[in-house]
XYZ file of C-alpha atoms in Angstrom:
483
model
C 0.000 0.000 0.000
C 1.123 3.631 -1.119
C 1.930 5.694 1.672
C -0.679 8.617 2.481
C 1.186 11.461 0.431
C -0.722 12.951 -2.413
C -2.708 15.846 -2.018
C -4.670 15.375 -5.290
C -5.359 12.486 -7.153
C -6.183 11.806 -11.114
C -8.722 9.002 -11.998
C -8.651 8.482 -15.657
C -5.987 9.046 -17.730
C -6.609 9.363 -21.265
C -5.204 12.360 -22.770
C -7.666 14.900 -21.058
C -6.849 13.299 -17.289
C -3.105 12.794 -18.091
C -2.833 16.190 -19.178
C -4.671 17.217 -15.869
C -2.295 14.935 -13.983
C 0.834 16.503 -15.316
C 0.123 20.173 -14.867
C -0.927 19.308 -11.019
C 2.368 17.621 -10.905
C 4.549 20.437 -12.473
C 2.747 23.189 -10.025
C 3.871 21.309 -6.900
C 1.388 18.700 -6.163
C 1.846 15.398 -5.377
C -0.748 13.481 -7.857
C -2.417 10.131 -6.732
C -2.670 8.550 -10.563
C -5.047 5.538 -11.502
C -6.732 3.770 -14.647
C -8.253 0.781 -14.842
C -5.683 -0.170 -17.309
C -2.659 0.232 -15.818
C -0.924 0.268 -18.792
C -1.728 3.787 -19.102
C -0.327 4.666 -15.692
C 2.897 3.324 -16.365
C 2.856 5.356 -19.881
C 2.362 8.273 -17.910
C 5.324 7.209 -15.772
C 7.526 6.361 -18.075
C 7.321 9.278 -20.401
C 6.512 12.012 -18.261
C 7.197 10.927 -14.332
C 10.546 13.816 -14.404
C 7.679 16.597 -14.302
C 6.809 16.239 -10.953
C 5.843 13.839 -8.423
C 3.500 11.042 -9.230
C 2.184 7.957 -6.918
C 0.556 5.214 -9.454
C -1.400 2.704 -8.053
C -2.999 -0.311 -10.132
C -6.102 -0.516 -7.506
C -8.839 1.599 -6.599
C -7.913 0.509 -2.939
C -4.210 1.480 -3.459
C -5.085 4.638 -4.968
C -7.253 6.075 -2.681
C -5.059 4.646 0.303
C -1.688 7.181 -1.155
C -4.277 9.762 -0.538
C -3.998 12.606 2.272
C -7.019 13.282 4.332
C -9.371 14.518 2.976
C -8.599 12.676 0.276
C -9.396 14.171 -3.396
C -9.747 12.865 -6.594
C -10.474 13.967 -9.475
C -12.400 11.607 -12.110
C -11.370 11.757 -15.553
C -13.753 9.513 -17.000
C -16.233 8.893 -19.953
C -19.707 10.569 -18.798
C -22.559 8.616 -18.020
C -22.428 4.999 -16.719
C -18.692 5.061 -16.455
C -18.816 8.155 -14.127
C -20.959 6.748 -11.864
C -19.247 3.802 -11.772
C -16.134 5.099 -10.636
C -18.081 7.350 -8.257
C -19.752 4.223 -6.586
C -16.252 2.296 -6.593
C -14.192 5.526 -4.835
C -16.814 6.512 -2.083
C -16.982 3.001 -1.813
C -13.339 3.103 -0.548
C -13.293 6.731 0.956
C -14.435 8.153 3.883
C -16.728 10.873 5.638
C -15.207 14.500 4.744
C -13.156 13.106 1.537
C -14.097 15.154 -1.828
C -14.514 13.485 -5.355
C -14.383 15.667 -8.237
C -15.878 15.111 -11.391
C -14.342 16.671 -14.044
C -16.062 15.561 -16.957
C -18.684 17.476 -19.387
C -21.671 15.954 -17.137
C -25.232 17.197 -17.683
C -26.092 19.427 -14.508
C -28.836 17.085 -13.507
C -26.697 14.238 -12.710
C -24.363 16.291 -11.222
C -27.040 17.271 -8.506
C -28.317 13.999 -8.315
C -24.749 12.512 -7.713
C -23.891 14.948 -5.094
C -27.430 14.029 -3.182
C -26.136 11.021 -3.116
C -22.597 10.981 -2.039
C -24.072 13.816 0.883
C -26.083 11.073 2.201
C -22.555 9.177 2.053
C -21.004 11.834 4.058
C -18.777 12.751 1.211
C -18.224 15.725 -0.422
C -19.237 15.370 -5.023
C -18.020 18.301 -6.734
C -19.072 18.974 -10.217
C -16.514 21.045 -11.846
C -16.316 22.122 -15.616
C -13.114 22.297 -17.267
C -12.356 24.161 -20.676
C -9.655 24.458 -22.351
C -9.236 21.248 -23.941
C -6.355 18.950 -24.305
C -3.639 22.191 -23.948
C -5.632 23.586 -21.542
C -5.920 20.367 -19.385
C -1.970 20.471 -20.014
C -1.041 24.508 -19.497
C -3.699 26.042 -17.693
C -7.630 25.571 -18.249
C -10.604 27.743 -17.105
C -12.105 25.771 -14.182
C -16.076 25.802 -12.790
C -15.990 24.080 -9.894
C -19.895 23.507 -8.009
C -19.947 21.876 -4.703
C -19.778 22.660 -0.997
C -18.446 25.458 0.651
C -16.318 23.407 2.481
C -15.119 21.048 -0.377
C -14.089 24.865 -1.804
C -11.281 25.106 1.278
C -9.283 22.142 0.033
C -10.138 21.947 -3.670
C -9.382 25.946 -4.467
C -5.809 26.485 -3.474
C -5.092 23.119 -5.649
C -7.142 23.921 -8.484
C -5.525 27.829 -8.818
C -2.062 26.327 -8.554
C -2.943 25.245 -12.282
C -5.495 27.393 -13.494
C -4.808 29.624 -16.648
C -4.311 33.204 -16.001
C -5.676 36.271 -16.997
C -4.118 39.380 -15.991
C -2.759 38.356 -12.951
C -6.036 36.123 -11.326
C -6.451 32.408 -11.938
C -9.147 31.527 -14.430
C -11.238 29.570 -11.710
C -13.720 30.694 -8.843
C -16.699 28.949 -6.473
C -19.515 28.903 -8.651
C -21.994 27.566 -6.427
C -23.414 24.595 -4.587
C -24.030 21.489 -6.210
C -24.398 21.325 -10.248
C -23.685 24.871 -10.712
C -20.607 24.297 -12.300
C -21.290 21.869 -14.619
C -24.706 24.424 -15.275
C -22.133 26.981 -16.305
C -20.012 25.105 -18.191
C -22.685 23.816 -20.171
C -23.542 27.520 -20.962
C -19.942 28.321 -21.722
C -20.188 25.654 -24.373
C -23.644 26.932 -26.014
C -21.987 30.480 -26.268
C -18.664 28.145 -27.982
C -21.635 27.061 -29.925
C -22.598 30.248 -31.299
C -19.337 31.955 -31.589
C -18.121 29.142 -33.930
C -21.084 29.544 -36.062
C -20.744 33.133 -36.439
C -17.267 32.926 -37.602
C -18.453 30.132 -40.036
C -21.533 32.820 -41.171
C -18.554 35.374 -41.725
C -16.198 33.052 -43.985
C -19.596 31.962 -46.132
C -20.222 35.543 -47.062
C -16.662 36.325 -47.233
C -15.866 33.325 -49.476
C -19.016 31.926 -51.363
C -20.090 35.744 -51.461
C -16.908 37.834 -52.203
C -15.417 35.021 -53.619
C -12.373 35.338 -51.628
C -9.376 32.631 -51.315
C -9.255 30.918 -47.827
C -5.940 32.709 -47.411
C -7.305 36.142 -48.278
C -9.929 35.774 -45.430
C -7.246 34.089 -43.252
C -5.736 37.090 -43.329
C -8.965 38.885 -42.885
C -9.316 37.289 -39.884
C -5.529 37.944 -38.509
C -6.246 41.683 -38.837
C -9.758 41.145 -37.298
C -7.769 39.315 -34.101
C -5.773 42.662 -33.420
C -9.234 44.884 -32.585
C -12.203 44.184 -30.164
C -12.801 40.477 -31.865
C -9.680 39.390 -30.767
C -10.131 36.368 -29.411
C -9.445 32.674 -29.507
C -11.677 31.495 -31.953
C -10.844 34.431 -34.441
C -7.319 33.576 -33.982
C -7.342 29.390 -34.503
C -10.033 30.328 -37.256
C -7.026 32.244 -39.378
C -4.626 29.313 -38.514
C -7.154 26.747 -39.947
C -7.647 29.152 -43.148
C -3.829 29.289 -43.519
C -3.609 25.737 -43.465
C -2.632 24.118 -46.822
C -3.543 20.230 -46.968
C 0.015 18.358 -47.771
C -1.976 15.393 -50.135
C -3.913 17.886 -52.456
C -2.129 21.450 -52.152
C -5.742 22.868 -51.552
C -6.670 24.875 -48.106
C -7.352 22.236 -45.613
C -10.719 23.786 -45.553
C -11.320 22.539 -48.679
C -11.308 18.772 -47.773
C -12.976 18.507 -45.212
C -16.461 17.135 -45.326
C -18.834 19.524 -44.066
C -20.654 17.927 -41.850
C -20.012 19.548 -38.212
C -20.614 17.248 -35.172
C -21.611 17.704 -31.971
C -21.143 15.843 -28.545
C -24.390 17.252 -26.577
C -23.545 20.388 -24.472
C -25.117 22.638 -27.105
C -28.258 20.606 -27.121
C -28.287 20.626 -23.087
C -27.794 24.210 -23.235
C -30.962 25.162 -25.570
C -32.924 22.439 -23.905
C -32.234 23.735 -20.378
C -32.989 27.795 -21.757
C -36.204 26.066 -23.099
C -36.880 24.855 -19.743
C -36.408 27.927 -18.285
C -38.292 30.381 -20.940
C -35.002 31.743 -21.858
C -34.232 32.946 -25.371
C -30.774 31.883 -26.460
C -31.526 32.210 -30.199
C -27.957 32.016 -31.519
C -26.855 29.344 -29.652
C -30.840 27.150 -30.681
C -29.707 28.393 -34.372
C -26.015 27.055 -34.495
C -26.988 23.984 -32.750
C -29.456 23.331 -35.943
C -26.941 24.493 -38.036
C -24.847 21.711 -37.085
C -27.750 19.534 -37.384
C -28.534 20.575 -41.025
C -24.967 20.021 -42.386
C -25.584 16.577 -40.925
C -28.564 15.507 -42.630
C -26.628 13.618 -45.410
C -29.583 12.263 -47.663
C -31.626 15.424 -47.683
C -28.428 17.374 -48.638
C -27.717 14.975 -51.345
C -30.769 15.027 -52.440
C -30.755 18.508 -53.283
C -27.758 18.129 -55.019
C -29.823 15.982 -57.293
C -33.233 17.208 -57.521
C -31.931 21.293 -56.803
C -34.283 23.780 -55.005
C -34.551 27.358 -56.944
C -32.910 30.544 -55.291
C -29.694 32.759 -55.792
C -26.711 31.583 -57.017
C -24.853 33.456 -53.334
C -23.080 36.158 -55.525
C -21.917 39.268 -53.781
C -21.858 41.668 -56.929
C -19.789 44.967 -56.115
C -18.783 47.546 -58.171
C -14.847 48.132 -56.881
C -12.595 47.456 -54.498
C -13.828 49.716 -52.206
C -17.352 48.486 -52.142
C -15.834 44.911 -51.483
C -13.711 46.423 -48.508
C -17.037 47.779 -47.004
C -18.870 44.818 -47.225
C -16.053 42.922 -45.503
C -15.979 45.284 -42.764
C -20.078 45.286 -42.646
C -19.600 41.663 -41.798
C -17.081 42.352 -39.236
C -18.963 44.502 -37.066
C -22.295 42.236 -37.774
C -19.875 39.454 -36.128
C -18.829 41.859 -33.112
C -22.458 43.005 -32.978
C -23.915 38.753 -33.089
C -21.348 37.827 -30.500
C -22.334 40.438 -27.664
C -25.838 38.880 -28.380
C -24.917 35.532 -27.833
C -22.951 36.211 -24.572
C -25.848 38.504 -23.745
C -28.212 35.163 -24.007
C -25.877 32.697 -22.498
C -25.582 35.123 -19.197
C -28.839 35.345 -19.067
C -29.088 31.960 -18.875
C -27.104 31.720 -15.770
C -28.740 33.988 -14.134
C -32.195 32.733 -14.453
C -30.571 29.039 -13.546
C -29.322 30.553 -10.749
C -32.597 31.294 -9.668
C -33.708 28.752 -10.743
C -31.756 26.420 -8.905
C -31.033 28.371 -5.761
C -27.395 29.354 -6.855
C -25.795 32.206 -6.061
C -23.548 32.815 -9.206
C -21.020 35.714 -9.662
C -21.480 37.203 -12.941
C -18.741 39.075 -13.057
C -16.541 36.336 -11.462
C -17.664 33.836 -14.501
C -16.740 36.557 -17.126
C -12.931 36.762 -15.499
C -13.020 32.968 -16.016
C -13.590 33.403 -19.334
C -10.693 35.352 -20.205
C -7.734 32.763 -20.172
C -7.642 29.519 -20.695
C -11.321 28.775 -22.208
C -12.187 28.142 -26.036
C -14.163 31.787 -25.963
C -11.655 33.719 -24.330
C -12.079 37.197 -25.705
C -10.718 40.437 -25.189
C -14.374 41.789 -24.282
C -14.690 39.594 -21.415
C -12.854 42.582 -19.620
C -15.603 44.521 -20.404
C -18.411 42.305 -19.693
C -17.103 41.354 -16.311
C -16.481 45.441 -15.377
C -20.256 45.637 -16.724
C -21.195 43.150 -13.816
C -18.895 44.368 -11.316
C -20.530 47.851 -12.218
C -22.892 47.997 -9.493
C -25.126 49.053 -12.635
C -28.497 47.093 -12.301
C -29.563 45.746 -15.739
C -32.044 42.580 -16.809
C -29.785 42.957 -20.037
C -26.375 42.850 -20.935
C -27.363 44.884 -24.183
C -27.993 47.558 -21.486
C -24.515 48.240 -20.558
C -23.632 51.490 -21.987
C -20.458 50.202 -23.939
C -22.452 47.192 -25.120
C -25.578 49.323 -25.791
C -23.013 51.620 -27.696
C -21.435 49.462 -29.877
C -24.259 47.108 -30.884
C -25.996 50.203 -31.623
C -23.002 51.540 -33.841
C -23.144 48.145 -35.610
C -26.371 47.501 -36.493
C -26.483 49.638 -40.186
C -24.022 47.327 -40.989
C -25.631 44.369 -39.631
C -28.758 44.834 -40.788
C -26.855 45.300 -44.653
C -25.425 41.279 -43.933
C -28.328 39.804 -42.935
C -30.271 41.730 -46.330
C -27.826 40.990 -47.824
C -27.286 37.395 -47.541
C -31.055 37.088 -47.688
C -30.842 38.500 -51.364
C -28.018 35.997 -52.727
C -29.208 32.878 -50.912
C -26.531 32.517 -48.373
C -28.031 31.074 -45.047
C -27.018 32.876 -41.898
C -29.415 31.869 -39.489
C -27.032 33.007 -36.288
C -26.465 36.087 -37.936
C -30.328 36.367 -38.553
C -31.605 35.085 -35.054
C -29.255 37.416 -33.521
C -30.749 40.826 -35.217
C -34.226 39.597 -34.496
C -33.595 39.238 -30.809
C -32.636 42.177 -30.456
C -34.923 43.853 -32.423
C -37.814 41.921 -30.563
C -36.101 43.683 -27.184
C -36.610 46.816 -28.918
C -40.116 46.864 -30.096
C -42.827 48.307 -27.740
C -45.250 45.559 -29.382
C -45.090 42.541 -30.245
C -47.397 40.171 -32.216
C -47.314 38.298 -28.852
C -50.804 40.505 -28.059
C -52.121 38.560 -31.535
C -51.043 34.858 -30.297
C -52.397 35.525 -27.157
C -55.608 36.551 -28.745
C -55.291 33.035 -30.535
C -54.793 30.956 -27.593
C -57.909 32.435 -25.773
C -60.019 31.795 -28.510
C -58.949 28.131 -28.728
C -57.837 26.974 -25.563
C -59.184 29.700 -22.669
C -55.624 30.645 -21.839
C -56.816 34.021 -20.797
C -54.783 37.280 -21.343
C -54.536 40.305 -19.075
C -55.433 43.854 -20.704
C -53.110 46.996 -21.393
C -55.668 49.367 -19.523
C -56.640 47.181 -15.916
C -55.165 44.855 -13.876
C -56.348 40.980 -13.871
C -56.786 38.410 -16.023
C -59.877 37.752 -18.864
C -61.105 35.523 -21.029
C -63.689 36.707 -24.046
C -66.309 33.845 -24.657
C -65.160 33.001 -28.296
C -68.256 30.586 -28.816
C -70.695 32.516 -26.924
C -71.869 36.257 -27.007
C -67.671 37.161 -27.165
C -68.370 39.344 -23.677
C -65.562 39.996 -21.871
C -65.588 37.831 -18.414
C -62.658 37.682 -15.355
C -60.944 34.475 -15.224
């Protein structure tokens, strides 16, 4: 049996919980590592055991044992059955006061329902997002750890000792009790969501509408990445556009099949804002996207049988008129991402409320800035817009965010006509105007629907001039009675 020495262990180690395991080790910590094949652990050994100080152990039993008090692991694992698995088989082997972490992309419900039931056990279950991906995992991630105040006092000093950082501050902070990590997370990801499809929007128009060469808008986007889009995803985004595929000489962009996948977070995220009357249009719409480029035989079949429309020209007269366009579709993409963000905060909030959390806006948006796959330069000012003191039920309310979606939207509303007029789908792009064009209007046809749902179902509607609620007898004399 391992002596008791680690202060943090690993369970798990693929390439996201190896990663993990190596950047605890190089910041100091003394990492409990374990995988059910143990081949794995002595890989990790082997090729990277001069980093820092590793304890493998080829049981669950051994592994735990070469753990201080209170003991912490972190579980690396596939999600689902295989999480709860190794949940069962650690508590199973720990004891009152020890903390398991699951570090996984877990839906938030099973995160609450796993830490109900290793409380009962007397254990601590923290649910932590981690994003960042394989390099992140490796050189500093953004972490959202849920869970237990108390779980916080051992788990936080470990956790910031290999957090990214932004300007000084670790990318990680308490997000709340129970799931309300993995809830955040899961938002993170539905704003990743929409951000990539955005960008995608902007190279369609750019290069089935300008007719531009994927290294003309690679270099479109470089220059974008130096003003307030810089960001991750702008910058990978030139990278991939640079890229020349060795086998064909063609752009890499070029070969690949477009067909985007998904693993479920976006889904989780729309399906949750559903849940929760919560409009996150951009992130619904680039989760369909990804669904349309999917559907293989309808596609094909179009390809066959065509549907009539546009060919997606951009026709312009010079230059000049090209140059405008390009930056019209810039500032539409600045203008689409604050609205996304805009949605996927208000998401938190109402789950917060939802769910009894109390989550730090401003702390998530610091989070954000290192570390994450939508790190962005305009975090800074979305987290100084929560720290503000400022009370607003909008982000879009913020004065620089009022200001420069405001400044935007001549140009945005020219892309989305725009594209509308060749035939180029942008349904992000799109989604995004209407939102906030529906947060604008002092009516909506929402009076009409409601109107419609009397009629047919006695829903009942309340009135513009009195307080209460009515319902006008439809089948009847259509008199006006209090419901």
């Amino acid at each position: 049996m391992a002596e008791a020495q680690a202060n943090i262990g690993v369970v798990g180690l693929a390439v996201m919980g190896s990663n993990l395991a190596r950047n605890l080790a190089r910041h100091g910590n003394t990492v409990a590592v374990y995988n059910r094949s143990y081949g794995r652990t002595e890989t990790l050994i082997q090729e990277h055991g001069s980093e820092g100080t590793f304890v493998p152990a080829k049981t669950i039993e051994e592994f735990v044992g070469s753990l201080a008090k209170p003991r912490t692991a972190i579980i690396m694992v596939k999600a689902g059955e295989p999480t709860d698995a190794m949940i069962n088989a650690l508590a199973d082997a720990m004891e009152p006061g020890d903390i398991i972490v699951d570090g996984g992309n877990a839906y938030f419900p099973d995160t609450i329902r796993r830490e109900k039931a290793i409380r009962e056990r007397g254990l601590h279950f923290v649910g932590c997002g981690i994003s960042g991906g394989e390099e992140g995992a490796l050189n500093g991630p953004s972490m959202m750890p849920g869970g237990t105040d108390e779980s916080w006092k051992t788990l936080g000093p470990i956790l910031e000792s290999i957090a990214a950082v932004a300007e000084g501050e670790p990318c990680v902070t308490h997000i709340g009790h129970d799931g309300a990590g993995h809830f955040v997370k899961m938002v993170h990801n539905g704003i990743e969501y929409a951000d990539m499809q955005l960008i995608g929007e902007s190279y369609d128009l750019l290069r089935r509408g300008l007719g531009m060469s994927a290294e003309e808008i690679a270099s479109t986007f470089d220059e974008w990445n130096k003003g307030e889009l810089d960001s991750y995803l702008v910058e990978i985004t030139a990278e991939v556009l640079h890229h020349v595929d060795a086998k064909t000489g063609k752009p890499f962009v070029d070969v690949v099949v477009d067909h985007a996948g998904m693993k479920g977070t976006g889904t989780w995220t729309v399906q949750t804002a559903l849940s929760l009357a919560t409009p996150v249009t951009g992130i619904a719409e680039a989760v369909f996207a990804r669904g349309l480029s999917s559907m293989v035989a309808q596609r094909e079949e179009v390809k066959n049988k065509p549907l009539a429309g546009p060919d997606g020209k951009i026709a312009y007269a010079s230059e000049e008129e090209k140059a405008a366009f390009v930056e019209a579709v810039r500032q539409a993409l600045y203008a689409s991402k604050i609205v996304a963000y805009a949605q996927g905060f208000d998401e938190i909030r109402a789950g917060a409320a939802e769910h009894d959390w109390s989550i730090d806006l401003g702390a998530v948006a610091r989070i954000w800035r290192g570390g994450c796959i939508i790190r962005a330069k305009f975090l800074n000012r979305i987290s100084d817009a929560f720290d503000s003191g400022e009370k607003f039920e909008s982000l879009l309310q913020d004065a620089y965010f009022k200001a420069a979606v405001e400044n935007a939207q001549d140009a945005w509303r020219n892309v989305v006509a725009t594209a509308a007029r060749v035939g180029i789908p942008v349904p992000a792009f799109s989604s995004s105007l209407s939102y906030y064009d529906g947060l604008r209007s002092d009516r909506l046809p929402a009076a009409l629907i409601q109107g419609q749902r009397d009629f047919f179902g006695a829903h009942t509607y309340g009135r513009v001039d009195m307080p209460g609620t009515f319902h006008t007898l439809w089948s009847g004399d259509r008199s006006e009675v209090e419901a």
